Short mmCIF file of N, CA, C and O in Angstrom, two decimals:
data_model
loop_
_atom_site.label_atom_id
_atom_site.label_comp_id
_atom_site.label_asym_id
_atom_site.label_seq_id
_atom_site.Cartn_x
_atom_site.Cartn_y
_atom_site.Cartn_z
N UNK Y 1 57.70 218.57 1.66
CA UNK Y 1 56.84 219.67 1.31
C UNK Y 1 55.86 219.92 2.46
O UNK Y 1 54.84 219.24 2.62
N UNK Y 2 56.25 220.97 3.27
CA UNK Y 2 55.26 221.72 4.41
C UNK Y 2 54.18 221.77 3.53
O UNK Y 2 54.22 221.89 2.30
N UNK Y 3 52.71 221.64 4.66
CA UNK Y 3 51.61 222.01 4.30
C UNK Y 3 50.76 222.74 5.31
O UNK Y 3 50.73 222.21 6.42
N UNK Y 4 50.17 223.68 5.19
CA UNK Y 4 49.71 224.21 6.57
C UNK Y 4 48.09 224.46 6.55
O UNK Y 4 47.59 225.53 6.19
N UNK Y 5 47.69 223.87 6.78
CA UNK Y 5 46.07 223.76 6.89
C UNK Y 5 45.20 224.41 8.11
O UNK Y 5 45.08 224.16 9.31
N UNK Y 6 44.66 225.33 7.21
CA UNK Y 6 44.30 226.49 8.13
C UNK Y 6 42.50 226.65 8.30
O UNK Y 6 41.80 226.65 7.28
N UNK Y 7 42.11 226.74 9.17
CA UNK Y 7 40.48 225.83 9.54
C UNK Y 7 39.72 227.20 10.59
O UNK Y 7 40.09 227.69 11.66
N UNK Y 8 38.35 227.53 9.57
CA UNK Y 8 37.64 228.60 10.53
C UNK Y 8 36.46 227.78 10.89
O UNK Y 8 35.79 227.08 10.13
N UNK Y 9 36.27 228.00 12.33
CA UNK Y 9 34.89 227.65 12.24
C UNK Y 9 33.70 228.94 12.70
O UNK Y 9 34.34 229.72 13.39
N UNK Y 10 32.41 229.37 12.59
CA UNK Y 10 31.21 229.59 13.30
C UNK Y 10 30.62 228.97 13.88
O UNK Y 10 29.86 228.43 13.08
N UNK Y 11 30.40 228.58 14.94
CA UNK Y 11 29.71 227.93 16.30
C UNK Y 11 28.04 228.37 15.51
O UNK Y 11 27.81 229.50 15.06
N UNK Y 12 27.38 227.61 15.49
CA UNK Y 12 25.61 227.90 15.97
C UNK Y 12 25.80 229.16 17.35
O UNK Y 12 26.70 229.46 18.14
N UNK Y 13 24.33 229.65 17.04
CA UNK Y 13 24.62 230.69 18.22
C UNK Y 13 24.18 230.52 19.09
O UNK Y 13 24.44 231.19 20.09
N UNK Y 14 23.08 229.30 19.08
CA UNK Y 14 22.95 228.58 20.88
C UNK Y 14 23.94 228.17 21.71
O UNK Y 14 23.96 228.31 22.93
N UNK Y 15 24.75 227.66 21.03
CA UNK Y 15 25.84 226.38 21.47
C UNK Y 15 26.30 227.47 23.14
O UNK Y 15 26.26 228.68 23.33
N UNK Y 16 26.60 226.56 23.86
CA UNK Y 16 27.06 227.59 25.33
C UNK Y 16 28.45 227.47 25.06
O UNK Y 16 28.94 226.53 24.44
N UNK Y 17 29.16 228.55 25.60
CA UNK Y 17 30.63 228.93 25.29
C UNK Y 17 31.46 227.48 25.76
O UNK Y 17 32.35 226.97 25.07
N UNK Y 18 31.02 226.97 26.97
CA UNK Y 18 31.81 225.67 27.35
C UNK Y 18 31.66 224.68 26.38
O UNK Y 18 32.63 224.00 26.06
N UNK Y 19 30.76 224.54 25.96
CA UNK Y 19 31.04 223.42 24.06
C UNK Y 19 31.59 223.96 23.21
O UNK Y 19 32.32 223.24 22.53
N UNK Y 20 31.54 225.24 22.91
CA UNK Y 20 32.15 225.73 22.24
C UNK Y 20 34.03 225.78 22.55
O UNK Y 20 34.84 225.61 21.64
N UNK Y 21 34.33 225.97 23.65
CA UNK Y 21 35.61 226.01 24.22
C UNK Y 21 36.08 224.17 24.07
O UNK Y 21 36.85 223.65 23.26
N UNK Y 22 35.37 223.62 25.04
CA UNK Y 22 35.50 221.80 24.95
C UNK Y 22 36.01 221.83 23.05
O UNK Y 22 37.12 221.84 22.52
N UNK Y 23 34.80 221.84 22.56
CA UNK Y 23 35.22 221.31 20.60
C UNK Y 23 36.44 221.90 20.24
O UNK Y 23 37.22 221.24 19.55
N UNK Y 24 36.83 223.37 20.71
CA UNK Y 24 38.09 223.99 20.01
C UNK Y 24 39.35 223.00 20.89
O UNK Y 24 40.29 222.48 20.29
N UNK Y 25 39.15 222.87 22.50
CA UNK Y 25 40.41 221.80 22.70
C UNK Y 25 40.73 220.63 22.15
O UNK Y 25 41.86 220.16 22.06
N UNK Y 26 39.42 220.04 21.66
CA UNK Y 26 39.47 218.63 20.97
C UNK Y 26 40.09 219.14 19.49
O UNK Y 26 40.86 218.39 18.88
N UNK Y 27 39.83 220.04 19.11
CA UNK Y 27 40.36 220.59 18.22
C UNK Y 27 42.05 220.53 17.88
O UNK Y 27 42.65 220.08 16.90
N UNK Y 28 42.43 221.07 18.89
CA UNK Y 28 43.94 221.38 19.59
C UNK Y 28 44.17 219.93 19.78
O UNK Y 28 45.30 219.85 19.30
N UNK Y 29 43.86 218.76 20.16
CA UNK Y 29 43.99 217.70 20.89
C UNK Y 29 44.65 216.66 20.08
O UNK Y 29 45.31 215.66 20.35
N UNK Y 30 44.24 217.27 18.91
CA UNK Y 30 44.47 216.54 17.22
C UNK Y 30 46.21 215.97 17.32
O UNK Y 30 46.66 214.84 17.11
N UNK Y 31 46.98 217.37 17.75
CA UNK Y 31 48.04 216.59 17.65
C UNK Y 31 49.00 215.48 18.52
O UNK Y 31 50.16 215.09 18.65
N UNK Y 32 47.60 215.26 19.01
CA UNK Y 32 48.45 214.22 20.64
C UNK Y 32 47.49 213.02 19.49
O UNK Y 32 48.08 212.09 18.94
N UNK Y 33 46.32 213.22 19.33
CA UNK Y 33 45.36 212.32 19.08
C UNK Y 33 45.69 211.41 17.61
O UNK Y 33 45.56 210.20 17.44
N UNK Y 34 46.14 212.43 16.65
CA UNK Y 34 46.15 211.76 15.55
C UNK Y 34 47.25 210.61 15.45
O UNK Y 34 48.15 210.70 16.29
N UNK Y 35 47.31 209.69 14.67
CA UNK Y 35 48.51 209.00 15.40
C UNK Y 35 48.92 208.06 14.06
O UNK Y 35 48.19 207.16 13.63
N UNK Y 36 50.36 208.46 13.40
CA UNK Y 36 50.01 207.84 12.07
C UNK Y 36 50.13 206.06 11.83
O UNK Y 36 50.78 205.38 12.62
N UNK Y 37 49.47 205.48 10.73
CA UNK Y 37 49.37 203.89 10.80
C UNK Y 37 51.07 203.35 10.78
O UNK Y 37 51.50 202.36 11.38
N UNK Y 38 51.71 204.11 10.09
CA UNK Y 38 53.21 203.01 10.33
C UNK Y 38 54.09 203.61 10.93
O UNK Y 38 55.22 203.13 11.06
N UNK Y 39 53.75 204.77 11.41
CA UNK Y 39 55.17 205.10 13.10
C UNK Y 39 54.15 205.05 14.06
O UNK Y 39 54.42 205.71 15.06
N UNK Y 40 53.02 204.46 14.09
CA UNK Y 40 52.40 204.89 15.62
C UNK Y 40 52.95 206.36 16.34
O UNK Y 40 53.05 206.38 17.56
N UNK Y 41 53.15 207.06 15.87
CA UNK Y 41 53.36 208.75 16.51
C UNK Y 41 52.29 209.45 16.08
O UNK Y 41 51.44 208.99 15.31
N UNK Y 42 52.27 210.81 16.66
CA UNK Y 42 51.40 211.69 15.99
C UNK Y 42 52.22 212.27 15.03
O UNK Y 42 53.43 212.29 15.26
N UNK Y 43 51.49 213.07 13.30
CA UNK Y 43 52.03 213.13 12.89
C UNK Y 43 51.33 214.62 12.36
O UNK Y 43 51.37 215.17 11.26
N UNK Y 44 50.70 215.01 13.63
CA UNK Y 44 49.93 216.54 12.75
C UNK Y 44 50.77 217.51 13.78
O UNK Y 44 51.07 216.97 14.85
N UNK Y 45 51.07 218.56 13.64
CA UNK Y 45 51.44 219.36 13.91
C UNK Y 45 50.41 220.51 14.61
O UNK Y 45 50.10 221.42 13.83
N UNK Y 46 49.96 220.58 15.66
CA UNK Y 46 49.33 221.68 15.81
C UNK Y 46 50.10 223.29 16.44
O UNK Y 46 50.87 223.26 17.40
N UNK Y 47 49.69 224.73 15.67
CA UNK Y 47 50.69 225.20 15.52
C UNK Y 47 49.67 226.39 15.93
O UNK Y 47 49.86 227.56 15.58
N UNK Y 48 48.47 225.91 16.79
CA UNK Y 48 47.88 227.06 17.17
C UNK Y 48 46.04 227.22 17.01
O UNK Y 48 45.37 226.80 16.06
N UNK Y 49 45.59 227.87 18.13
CA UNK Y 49 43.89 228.09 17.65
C UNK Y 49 43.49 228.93 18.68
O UNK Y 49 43.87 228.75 19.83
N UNK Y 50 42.60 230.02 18.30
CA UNK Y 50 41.77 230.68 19.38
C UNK Y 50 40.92 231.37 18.48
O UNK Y 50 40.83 231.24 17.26
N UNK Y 51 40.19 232.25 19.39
CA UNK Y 51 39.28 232.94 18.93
C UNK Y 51 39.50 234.49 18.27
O UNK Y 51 40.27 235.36 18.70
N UNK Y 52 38.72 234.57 17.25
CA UNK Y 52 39.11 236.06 16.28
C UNK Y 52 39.55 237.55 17.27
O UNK Y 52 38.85 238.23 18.03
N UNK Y 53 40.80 237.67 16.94
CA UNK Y 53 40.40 239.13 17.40
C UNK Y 53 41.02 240.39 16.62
O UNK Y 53 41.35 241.37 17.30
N UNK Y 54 41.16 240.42 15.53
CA UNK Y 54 41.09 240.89 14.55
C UNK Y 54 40.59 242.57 14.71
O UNK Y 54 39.41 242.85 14.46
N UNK Y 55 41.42 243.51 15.08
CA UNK Y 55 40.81 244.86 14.64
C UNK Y 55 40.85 245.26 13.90
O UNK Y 55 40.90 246.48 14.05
N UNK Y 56 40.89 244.79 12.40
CA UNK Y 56 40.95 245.42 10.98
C UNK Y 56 39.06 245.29 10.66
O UNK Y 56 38.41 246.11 10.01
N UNK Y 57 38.69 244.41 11.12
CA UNK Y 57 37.03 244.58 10.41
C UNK Y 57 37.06 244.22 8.76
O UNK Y 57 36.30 244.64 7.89
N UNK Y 58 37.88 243.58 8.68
CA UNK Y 58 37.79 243.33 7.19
C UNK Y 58 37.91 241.50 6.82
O UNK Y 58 38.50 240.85 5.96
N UNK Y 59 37.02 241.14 7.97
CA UNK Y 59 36.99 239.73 7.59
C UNK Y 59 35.88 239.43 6.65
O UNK Y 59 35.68 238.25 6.37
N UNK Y 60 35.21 240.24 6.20
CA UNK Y 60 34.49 239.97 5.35
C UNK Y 60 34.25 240.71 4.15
O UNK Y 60 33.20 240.68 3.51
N UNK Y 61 35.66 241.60 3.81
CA UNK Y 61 35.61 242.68 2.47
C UNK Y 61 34.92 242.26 1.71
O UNK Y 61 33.77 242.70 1.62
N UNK Y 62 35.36 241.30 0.95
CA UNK Y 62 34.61 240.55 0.33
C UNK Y 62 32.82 239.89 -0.58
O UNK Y 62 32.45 239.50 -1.68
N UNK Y 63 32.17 240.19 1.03
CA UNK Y 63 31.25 239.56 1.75
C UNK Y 63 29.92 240.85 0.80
O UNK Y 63 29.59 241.91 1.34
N UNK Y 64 29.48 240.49 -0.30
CA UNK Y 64 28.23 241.19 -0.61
C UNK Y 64 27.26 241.98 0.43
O UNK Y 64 26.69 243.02 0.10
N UNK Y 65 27.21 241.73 1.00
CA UNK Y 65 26.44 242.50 2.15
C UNK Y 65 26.97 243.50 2.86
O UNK Y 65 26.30 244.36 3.43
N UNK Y 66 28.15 243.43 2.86
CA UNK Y 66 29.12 244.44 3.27
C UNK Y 66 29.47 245.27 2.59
O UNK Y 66 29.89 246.33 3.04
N UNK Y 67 29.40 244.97 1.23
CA UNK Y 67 29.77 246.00 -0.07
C UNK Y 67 28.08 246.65 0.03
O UNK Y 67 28.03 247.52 -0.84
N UNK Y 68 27.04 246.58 0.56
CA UNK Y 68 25.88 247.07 0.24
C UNK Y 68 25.60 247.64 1.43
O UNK Y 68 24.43 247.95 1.60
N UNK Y 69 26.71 247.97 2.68
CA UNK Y 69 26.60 248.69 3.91
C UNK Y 69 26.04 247.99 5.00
O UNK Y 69 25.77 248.57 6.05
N UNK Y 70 25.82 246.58 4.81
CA UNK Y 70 25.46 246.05 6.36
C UNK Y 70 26.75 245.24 7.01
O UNK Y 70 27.20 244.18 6.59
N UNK Y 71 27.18 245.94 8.03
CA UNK Y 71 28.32 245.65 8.29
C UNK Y 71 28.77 244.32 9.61
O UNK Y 71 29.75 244.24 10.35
N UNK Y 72 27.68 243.52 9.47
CA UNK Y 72 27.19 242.27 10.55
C UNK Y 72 28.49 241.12 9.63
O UNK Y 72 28.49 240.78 8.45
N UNK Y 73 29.38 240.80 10.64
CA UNK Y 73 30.44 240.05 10.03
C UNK Y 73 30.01 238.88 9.43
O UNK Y 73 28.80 238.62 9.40
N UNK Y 74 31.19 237.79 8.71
CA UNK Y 74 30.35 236.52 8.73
C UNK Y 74 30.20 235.88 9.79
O UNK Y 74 29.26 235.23 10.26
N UNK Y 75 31.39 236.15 10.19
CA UNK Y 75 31.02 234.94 11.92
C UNK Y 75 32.04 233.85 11.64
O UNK Y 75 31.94 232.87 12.37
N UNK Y 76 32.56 233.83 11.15
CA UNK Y 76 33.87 232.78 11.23
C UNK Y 76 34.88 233.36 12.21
O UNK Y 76 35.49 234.39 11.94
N UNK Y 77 35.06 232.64 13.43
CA UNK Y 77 35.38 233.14 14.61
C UNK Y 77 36.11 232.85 15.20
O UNK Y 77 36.64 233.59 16.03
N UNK Y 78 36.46 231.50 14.94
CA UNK Y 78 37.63 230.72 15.11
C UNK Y 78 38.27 230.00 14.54
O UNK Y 78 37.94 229.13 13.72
N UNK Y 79 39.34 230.32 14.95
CA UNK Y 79 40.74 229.88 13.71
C UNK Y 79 41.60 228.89 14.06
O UNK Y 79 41.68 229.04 15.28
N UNK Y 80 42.29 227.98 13.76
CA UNK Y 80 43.37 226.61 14.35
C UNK Y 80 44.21 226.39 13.22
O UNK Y 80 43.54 226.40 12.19
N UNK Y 81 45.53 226.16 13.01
CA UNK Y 81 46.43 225.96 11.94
C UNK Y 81 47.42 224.95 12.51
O UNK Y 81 48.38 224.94 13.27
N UNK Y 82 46.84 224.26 11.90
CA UNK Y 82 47.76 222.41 11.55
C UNK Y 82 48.91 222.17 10.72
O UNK Y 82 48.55 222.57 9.61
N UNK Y 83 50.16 221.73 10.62
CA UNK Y 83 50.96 221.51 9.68
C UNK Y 83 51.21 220.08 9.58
O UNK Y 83 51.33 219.40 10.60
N UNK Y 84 51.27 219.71 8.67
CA UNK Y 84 51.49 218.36 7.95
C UNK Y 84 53.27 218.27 7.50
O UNK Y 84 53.73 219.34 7.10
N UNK Y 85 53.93 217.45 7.53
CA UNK Y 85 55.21 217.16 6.76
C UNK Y 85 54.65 217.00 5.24
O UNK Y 85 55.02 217.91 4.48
N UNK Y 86 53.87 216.06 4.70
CA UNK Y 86 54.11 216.01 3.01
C UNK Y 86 52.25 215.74 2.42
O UNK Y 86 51.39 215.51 3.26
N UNK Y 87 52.01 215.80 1.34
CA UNK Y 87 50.74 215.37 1.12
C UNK Y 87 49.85 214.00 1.39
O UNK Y 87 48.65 213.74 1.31
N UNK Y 88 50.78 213.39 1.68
CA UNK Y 88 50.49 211.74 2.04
C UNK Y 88 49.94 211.61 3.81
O UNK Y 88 48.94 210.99 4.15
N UNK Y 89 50.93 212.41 4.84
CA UNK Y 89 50.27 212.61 5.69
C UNK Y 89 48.64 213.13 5.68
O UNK Y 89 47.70 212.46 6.10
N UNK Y 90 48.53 214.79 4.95
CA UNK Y 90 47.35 215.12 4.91
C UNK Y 90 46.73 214.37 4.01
O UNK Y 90 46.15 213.54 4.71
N UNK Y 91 46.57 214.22 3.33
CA UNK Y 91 45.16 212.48 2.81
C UNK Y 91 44.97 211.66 3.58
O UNK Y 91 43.86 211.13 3.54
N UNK Y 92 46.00 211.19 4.64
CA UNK Y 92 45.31 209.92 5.62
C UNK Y 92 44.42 210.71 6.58
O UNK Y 92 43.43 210.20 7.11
N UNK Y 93 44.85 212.10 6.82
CA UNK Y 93 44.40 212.55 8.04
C UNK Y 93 42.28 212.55 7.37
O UNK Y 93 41.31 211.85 7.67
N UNK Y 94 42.52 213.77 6.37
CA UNK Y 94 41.11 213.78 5.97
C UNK Y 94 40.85 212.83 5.42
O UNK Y 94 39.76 213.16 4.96
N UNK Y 95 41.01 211.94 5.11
CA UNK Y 95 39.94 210.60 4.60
C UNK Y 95 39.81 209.30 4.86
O UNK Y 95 39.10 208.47 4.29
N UNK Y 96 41.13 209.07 6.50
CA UNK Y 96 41.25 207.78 6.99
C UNK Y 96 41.42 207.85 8.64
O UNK Y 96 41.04 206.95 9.39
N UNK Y 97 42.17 209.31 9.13
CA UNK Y 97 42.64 209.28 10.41
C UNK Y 97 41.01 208.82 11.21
O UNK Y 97 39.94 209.37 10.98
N UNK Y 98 41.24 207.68 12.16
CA UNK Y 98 40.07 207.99 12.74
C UNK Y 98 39.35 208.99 13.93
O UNK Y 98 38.16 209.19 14.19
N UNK Y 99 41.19 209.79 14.80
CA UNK Y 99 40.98 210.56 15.60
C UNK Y 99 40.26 211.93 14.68
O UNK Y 99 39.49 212.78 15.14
N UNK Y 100 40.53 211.88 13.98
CA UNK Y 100 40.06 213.17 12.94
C UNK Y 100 38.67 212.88 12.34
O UNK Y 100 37.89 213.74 11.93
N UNK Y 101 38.49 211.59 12.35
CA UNK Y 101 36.97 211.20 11.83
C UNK Y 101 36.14 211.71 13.24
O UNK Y 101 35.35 212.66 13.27
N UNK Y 102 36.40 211.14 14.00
CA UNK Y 102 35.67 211.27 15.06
C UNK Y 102 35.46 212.62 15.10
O UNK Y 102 34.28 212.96 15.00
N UNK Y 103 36.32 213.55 15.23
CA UNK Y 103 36.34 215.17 15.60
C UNK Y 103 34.85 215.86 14.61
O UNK Y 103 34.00 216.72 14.82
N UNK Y 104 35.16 214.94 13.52
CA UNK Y 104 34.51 215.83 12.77
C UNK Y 104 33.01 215.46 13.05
O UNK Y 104 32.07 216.20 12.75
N UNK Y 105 32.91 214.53 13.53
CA UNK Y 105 31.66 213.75 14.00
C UNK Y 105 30.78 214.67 15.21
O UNK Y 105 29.58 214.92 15.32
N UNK Y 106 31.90 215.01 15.98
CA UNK Y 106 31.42 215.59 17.20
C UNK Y 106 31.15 216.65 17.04
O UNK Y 106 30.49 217.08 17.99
N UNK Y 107 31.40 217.68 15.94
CA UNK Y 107 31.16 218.96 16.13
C UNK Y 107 30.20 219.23 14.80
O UNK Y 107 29.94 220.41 14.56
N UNK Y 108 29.70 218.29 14.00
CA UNK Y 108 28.89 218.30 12.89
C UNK Y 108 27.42 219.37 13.67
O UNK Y 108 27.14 220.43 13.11
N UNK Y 109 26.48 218.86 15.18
CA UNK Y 109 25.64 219.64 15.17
C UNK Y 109 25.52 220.69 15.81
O UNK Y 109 24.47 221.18 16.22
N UNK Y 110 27.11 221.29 15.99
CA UNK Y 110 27.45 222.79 16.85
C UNK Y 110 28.00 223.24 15.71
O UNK Y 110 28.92 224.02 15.92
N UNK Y 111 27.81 223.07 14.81
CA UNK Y 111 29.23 224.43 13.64
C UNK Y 111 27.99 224.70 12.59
O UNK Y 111 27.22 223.95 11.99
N UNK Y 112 28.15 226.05 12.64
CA UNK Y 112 26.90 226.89 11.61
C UNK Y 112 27.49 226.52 9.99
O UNK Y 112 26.82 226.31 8.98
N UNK Y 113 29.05 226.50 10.16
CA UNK Y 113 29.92 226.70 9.07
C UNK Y 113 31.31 226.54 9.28
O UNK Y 113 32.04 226.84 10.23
N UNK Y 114 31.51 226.01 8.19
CA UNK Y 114 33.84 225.93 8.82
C UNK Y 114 34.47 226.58 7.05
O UNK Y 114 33.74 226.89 6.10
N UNK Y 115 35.29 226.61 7.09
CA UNK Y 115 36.29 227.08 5.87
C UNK Y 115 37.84 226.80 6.13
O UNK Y 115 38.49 227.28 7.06
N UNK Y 116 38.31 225.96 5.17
CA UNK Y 116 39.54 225.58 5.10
C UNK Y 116 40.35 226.10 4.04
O UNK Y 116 39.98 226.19 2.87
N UNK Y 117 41.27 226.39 4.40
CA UNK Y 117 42.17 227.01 3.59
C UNK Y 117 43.80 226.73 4.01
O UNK Y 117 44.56 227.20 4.86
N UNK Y 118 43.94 225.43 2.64
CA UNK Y 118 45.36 224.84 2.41
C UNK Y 118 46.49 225.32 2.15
O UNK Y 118 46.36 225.70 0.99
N UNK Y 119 47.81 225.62 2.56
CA UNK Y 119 48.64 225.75 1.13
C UNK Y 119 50.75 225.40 1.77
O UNK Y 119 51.41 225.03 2.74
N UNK Y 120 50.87 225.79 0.56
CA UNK Y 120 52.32 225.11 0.67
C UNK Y 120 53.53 226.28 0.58
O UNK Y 120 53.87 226.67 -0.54
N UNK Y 121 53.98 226.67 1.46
CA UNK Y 121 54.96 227.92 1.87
C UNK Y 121 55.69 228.22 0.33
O UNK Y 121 56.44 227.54 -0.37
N UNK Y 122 55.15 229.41 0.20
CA UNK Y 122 55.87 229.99 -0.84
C UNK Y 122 55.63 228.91 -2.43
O UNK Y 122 56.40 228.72 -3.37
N UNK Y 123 54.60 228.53 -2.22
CA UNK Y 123 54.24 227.77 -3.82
C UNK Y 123 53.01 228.79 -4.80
O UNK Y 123 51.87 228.36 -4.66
N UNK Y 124 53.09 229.63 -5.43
CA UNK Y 124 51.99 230.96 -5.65
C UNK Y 124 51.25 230.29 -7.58
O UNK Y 124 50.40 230.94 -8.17
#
């Protein structure tokens, strides 16, 4: 069972573009880095990440403030999509991998905000 785990983040708006660029490779880096406990391989799939560029303007339909005419996005800006082989991979990753502990460590006081969004091809 594919799983494809799909990850936005907003940068703080100090952060300088080169930390910002550095965190998204470490980002990307995941799938050299992660490395599972009983094949010693990596076992995440990275299947992609960059920055929004989106000309629909509708990343935030949604978004109350936008339904009331202020049209200042949310700012979730960057995007990265990971695939997993089965659910057992993704549980070690979020609650044991330590290359993934670490990641999340490093970018805790540059990210305004992140949003994840899981799911399993064609399961509705």
């Amino acid at each position: 069972m594919t799983i494809y785990h799909i990850v936005l983040f907003k940068f703080k708006p100090l952060v300088p573009p080169e930390e910002v660029k550095a965190a998204c490779n470490r980002m990307l880096a995941l799938e050299t880095n992660c490395v599972h406990p009983t094949t010693q391989k990596p076992y995440v799939k990275a299947l992609g990440g960059g920055i929004d560029n989106s000309p629909e303007g509708t990343q935030d339909l949604l978004n109350p403030r936008l339904m009331m005419g202020n049209t200042q996005q949310n700012g979730m800006t960057y995007a990265f999509i990971h695939q997993f082989d089965n659910e057992d991979d993704r549980k070690y990753y979020l609650e044991k991998d330590p290359a993934h502990q670490e990641f999340v460590a490093s970018i805790q006081d540059i990210l305004e905000k992140a949003q994840v969004v899981d799911f399993t091809p064609n399961v509705f």
